[in-house]
GROMACS .gro file of C-alpha atoms in nm:
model
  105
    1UNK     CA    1  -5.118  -0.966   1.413
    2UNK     CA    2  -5.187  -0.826   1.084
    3UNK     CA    3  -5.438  -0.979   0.772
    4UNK     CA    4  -5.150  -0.931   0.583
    5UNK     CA    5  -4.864  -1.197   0.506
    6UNK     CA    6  -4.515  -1.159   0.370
    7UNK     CA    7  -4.513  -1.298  -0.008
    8UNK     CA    8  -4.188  -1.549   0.099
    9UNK     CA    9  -4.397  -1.725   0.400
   10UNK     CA   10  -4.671  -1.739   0.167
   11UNK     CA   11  -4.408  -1.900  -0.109
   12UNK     CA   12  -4.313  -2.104   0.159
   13UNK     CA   13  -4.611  -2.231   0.290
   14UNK     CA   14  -4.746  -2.323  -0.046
   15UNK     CA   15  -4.446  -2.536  -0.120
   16UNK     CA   16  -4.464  -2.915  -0.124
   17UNK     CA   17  -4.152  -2.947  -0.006
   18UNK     CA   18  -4.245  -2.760   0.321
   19UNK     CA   19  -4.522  -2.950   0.374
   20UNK     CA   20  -4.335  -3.275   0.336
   21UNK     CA   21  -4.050  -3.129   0.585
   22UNK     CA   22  -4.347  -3.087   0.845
   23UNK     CA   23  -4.485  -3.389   0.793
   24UNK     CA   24  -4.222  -3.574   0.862
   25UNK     CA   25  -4.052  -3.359   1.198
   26UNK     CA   26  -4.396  -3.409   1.305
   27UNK     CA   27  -4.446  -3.729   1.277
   28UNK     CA   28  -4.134  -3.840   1.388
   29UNK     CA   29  -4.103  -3.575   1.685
   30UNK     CA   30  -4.484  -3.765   1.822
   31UNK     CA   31  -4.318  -4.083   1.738
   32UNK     CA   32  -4.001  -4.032   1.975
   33UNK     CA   33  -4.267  -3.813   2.216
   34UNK     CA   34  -4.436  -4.173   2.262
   35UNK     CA   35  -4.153  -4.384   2.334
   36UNK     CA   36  -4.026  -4.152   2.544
   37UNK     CA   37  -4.363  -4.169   2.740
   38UNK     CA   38  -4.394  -4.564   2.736
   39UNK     CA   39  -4.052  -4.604   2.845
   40UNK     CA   40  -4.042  -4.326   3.181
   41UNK     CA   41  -4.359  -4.378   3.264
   42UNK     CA   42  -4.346  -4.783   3.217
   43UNK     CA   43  -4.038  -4.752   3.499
   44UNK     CA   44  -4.245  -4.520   3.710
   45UNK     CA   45  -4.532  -4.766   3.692
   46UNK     CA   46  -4.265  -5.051   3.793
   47UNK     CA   47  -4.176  -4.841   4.104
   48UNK     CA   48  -4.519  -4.784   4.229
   49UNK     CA   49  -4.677  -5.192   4.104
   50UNK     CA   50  -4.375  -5.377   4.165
   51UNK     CA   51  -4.117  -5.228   4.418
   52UNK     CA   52  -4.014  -5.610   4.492
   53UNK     CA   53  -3.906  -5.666   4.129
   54UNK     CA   54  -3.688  -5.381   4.117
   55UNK     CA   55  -3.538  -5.481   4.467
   56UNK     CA   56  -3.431  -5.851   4.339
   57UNK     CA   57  -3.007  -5.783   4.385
   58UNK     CA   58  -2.824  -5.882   4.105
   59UNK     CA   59  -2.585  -6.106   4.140
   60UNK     CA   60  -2.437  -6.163   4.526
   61UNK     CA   61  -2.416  -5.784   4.566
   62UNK     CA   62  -2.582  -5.525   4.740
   63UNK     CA   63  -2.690  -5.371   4.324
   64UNK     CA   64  -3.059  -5.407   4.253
   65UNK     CA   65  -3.195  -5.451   3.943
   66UNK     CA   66  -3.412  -5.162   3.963
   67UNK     CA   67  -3.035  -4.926   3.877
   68UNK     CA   68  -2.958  -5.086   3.574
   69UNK     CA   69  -3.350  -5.021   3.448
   70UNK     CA   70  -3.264  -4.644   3.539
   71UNK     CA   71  -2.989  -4.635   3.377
   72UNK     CA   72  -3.154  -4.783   3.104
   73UNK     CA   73  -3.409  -4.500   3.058
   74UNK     CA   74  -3.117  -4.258   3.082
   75UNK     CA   75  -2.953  -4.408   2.822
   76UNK     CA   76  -3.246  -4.446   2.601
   77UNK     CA   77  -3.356  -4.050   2.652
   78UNK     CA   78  -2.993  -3.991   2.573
   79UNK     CA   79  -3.027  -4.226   2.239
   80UNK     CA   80  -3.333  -4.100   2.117
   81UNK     CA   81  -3.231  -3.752   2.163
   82UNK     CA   82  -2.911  -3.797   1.963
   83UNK     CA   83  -3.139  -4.031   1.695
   84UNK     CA   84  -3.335  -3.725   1.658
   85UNK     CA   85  -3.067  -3.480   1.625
   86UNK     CA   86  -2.866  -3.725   1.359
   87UNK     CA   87  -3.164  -3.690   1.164
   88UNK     CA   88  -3.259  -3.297   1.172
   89UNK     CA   89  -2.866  -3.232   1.066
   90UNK     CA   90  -2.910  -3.493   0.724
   91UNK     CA   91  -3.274  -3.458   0.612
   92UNK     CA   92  -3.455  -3.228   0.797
   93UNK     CA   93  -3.148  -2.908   0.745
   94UNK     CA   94  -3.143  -3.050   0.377
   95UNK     CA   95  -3.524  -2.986   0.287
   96UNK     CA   96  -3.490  -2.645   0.503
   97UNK     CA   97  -3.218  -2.531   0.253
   98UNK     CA   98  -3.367  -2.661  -0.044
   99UNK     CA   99  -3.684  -2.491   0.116
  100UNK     CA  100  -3.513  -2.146   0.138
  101UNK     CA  101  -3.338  -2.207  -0.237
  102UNK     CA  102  -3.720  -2.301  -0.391
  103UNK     CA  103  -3.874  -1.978  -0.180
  104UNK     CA  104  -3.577  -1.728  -0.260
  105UNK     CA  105  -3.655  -1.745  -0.656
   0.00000   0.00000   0.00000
């Protein structure tokens, strides 16, 4: 890769409003990253520590309540995907284009 840069990165780069834009996707991208993490690997610690808790049925059935925790985490991965994406369509694709507006004069 070459020394040199191209003057709009370098515009870009500089800007506050770029820096701001990546502090926040960053923060809240290791934010979500974390959750995600405490949440699968909280059930996968549940399977392999407490197999009996996730085998109490529910109810008189033959359902135990270790399928409505997995479909718990599937829901949640599903949430917090769609939490994220909610918020790079308002405020993260707004600072992008006001980004690319600052840089472009």
């Amino acid at each position: 890769m070459s020394d040199m840069q191209d003057p709009m990165v370098a515009r870009i780069e500089a800007n506050p409003t770029y820096q701001a834009l990546k502090r926040k996707r960053n923060g809240f991208g290791w934010l979500l990253t974390i959750l995600m993490l405490v949440v699968y690997y909280g059930f996968i610690g549940l399977i392999a520590f407490d197999k009996e808790f996730l085998a109490r049925p529910i109810g008189g059935g033959v359902t135990t309540l270790g399928i409505p925790i997995a479909f718990g985490v599937i829901v949640f991965t599903i949430a917090i995907t769609g939490l994220y994406v909610r918020r790079a369509n308002s405020e993260y694709d707004r600072l992008t284009a006001q980004l690319l507006e600052d840089a472009a004069r």
